[in-house]
Short mmCIF file of C-alpha atoms in Angstrom, two decimals:
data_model
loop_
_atom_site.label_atom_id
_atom_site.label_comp_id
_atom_site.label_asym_id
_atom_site.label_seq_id
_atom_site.Cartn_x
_atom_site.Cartn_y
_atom_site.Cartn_z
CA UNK W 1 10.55 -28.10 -10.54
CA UNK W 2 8.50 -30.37 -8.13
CA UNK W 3 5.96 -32.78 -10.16
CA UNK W 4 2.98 -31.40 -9.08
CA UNK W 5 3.80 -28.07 -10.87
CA UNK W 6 4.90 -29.69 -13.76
CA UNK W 7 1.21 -31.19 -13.85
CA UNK W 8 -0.59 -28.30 -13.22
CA UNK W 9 1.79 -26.46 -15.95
CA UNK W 10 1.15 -29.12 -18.15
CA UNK W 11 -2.50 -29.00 -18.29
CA UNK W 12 -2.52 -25.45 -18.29
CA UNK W 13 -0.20 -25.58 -21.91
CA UNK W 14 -2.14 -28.58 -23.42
CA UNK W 15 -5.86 -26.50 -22.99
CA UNK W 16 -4.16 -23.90 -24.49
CA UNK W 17 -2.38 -25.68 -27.24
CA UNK W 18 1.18 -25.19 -26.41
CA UNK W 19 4.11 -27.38 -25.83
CA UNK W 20 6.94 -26.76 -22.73
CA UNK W 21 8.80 -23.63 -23.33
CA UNK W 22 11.97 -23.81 -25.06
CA UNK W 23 15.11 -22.89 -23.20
CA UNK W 24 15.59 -20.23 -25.57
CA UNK W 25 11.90 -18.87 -24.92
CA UNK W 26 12.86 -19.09 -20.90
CA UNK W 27 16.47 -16.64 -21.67
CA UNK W 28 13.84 -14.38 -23.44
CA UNK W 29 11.15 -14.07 -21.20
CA UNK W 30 13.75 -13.96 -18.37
CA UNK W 31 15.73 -10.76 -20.27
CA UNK W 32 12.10 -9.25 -20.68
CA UNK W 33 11.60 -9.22 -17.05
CA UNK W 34 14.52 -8.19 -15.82
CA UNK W 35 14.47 -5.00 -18.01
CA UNK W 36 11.39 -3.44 -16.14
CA UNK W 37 10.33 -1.43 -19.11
CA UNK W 38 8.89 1.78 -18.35
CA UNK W 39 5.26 2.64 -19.31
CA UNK W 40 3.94 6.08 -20.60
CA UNK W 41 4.22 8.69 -17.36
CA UNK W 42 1.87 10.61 -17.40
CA UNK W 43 2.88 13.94 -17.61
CA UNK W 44 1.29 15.70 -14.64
CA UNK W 45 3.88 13.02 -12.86
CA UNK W 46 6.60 12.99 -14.67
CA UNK W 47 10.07 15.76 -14.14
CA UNK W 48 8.70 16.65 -10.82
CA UNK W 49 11.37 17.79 -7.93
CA UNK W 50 10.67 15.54 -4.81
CA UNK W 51 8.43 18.55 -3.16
CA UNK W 52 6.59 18.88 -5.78
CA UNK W 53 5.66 14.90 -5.78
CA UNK W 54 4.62 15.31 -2.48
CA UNK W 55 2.00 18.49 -3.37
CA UNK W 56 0.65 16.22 -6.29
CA UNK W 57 0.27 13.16 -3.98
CA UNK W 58 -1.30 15.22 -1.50
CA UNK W 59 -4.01 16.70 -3.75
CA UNK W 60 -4.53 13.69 -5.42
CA UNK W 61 -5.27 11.81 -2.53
CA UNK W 62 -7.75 14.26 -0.77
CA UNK W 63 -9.31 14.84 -4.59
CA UNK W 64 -10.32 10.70 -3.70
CA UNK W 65 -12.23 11.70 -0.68
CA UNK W 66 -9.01 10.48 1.30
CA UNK W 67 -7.61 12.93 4.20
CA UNK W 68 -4.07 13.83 4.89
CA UNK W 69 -2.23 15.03 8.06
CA UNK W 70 1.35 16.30 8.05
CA UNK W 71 3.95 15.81 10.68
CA UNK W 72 7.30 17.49 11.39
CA UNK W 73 8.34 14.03 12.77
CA UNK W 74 7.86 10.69 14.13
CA UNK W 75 7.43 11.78 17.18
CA UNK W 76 3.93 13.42 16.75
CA UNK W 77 2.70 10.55 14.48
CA UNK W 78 1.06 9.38 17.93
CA UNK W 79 -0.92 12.73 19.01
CA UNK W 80 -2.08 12.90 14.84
CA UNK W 81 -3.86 9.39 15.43
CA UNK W 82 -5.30 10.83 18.99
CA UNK W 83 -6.73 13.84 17.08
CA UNK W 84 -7.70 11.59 14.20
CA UNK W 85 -9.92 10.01 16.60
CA UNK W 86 -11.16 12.73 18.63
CA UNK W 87 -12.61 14.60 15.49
CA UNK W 88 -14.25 11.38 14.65
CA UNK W 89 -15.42 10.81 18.33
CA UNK W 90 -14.06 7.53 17.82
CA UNK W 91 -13.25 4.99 20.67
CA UNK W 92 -9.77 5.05 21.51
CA UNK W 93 -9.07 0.89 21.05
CA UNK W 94 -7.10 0.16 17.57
CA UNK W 95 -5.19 -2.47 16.33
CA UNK W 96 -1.74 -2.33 14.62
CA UNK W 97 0.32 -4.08 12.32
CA UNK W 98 3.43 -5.80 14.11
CA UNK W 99 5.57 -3.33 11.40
CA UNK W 100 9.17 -2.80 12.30
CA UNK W 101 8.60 0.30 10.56
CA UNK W 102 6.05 1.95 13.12
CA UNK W 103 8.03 1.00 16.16
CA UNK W 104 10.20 3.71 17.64
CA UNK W 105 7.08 5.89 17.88
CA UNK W 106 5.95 7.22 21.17
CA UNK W 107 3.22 5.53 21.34
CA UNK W 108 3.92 5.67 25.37
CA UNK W 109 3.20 9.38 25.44
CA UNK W 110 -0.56 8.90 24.68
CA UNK W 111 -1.18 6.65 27.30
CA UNK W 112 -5.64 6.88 26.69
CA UNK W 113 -4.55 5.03 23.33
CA UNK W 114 -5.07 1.23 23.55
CA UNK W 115 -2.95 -0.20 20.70
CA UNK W 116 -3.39 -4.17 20.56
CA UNK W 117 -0.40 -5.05 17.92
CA UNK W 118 -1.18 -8.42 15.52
CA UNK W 119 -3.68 -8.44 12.70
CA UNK W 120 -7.46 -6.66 12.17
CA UNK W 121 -10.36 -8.85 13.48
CA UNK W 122 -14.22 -8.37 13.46
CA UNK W 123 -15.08 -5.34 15.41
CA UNK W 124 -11.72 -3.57 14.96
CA UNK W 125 -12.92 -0.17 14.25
CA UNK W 126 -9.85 1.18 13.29
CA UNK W 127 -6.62 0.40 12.36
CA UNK W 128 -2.75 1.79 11.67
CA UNK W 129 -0.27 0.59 9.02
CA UNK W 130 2.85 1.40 7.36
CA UNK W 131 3.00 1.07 3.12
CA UNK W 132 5.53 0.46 0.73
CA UNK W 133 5.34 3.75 -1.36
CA UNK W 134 2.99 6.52 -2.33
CA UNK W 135 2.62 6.97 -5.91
CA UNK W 136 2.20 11.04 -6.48
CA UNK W 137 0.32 10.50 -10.15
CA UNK W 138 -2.56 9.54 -8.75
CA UNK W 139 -2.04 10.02 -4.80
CA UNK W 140 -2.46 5.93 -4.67
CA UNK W 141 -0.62 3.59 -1.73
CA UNK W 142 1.13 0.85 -2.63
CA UNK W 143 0.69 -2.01 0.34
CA UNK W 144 2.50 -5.25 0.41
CA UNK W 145 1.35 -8.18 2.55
CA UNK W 146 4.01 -10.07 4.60
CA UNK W 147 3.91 -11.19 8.75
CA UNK W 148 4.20 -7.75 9.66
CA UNK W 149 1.42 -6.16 7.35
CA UNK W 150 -1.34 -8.93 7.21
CA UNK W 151 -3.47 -7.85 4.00
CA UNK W 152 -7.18 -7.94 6.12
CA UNK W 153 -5.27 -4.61 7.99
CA UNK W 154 -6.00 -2.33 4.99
CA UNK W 155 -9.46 -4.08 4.60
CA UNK W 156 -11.10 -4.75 7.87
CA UNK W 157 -11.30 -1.65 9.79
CA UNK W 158 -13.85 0.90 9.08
CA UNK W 159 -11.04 3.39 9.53
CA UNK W 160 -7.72 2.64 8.19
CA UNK W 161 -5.12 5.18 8.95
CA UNK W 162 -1.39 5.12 6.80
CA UNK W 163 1.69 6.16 8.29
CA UNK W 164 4.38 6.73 5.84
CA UNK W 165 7.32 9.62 5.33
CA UNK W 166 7.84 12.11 3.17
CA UNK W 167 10.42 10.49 0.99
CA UNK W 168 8.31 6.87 0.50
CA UNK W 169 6.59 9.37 -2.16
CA UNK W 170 7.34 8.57 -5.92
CA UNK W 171 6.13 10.05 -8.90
CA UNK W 172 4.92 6.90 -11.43
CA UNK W 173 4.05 3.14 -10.08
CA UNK W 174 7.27 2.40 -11.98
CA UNK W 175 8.78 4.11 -9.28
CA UNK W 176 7.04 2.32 -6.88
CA UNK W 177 8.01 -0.89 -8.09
CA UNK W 178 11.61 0.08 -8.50
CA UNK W 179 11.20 0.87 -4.38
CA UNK W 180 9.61 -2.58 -3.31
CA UNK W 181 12.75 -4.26 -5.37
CA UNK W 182 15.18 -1.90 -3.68
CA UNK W 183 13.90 -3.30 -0.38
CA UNK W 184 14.41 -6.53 -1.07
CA UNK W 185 18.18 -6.36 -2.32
CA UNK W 186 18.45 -4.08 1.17
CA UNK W 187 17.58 -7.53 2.47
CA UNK W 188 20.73 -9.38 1.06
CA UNK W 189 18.26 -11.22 -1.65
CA UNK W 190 17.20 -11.12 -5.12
CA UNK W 191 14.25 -9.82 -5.60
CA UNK W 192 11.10 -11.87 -4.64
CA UNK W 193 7.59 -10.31 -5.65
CA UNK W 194 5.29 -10.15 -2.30
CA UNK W 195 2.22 -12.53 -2.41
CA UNK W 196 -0.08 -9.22 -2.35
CA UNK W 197 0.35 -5.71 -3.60
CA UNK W 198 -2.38 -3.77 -2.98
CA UNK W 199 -2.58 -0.42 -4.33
CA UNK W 200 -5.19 2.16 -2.61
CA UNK W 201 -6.76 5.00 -3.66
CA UNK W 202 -8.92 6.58 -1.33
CA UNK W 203 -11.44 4.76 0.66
CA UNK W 204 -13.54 1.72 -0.81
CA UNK W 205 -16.78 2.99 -2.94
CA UNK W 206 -19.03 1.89 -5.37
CA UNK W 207 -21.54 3.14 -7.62
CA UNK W 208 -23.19 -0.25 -8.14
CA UNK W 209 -26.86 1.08 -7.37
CA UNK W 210 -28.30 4.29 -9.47
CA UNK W 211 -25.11 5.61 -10.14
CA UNK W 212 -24.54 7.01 -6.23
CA UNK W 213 -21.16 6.86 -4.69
CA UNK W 214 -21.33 5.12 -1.58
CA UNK W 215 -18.25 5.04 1.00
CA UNK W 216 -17.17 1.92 2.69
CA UNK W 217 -18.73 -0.61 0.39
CA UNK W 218 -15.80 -3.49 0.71
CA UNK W 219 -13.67 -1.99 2.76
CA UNK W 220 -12.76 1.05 4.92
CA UNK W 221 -14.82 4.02 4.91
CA UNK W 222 -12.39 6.53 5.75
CA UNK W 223 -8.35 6.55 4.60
CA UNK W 224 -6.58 8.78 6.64
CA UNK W 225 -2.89 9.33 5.50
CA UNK W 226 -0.50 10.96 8.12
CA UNK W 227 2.64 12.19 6.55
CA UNK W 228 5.87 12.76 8.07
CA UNK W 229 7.87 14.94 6.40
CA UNK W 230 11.45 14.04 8.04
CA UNK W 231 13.23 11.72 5.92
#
């Protein structure tokens, strides 16, 4: 433990009144968190078949004012994002994340698409990612931050579209979690918490002023999910 988190831990315990933690206290709170103790499910979530996840993310998602387009395969993901764009008589300029996990695509084949690859700046209009999991109880992503998905991605752009497959879908955030520690031991590594999780349901709103939902308040205005159903 370096000293200058032993300070900063030891100011934090004397406001509150506490002295270092016993070694004992550390095996505890260590056992606790290595457990992962499940949470109530709720039930509209819970014994569902993985098809059936899917149909509940789905519905839950658009029910949030999100939209969702389905894809036999990778290979159409680009042509979705064209048409995403030409219903919205959007420009055809996007940025997107440097993700290992949307390369492969064939981007090439929609050559009126200028992709710029690195993270969301001011004027990005709209914007592509990848995400960690989809969490079916309550049609929520589940984004991690890292080099290859900067956090201002899911934030900046006015229109933030999500690719993710079929089988990223889980029924509880339990799940969810249980995925994003998976990944890491795929790695080689215990697991090491990312430094942001976001989770998103539908686009940004508030209701701040007389009650009225307004889209696009601190962050996107649109959430566009395209979902691939190969494995």
């Amino acid at each position: 433990m370096t000293n200058g988190r032993e300070q900063i831990l030891g100011s934090i315990r004397k406001s509150l009144k506490r002295g270092p933690v016993t070694e004992a206290r550390a095996s505890e709170l260590r056992a606790k968190l290595e457990a992962h103790r499940r949470n109530v499910i709720p039930q509209r979530a819970a014994g569902l078949d993985p098809a059936a996840q899917v149909e509940l993310f789905i519905r839950m998602a658009e029910g949030v004012q999100a939209s969702v387009a389905r894809v036999k395969s990778a290979a159409e993901v680009p042509g979705a994002v064209a048409d995403y764009l030409a219903e919205k008589n959007l420009p055809s300029k996007l940025v997107m994340t440097p993700d290992p996990r949307l390369d492969g695509m064939p981007w090439a084949d929609r050559p009126l698409l200028e992709i710029r690859r690195g993270r969301a700046e001011d004027g990005d209009l709209t914007g592509i990612t990848a995400c960690g999991a989809g969490v079916a109880e309550t049609g929520t992503l589940v984004l991690t931050s890292g080099p290859e998905s900067p956090t201002r991605n899911n934030f900046l752009p006015d229109h933030h579209l999500v690719v993710m497959r079929r089988d990223q879908v889980v029924a509880s955030y339990e799940d969810a979690f249980d995925r994003l520690r998976a990944r890491s031991k795929e790695t080689g590594g215990e697991w090491i918490p990312p430094r942001t999780v976001n989770f998103i349901t539908g686009p940004s709103r508030t209701a701040d002023i007389e009650q009225k939902i307004e889209l696009g308040a601190h962050g996107p205005r649109r959430l566009h999910i395209i979902l691939i159903d190969e494995a």
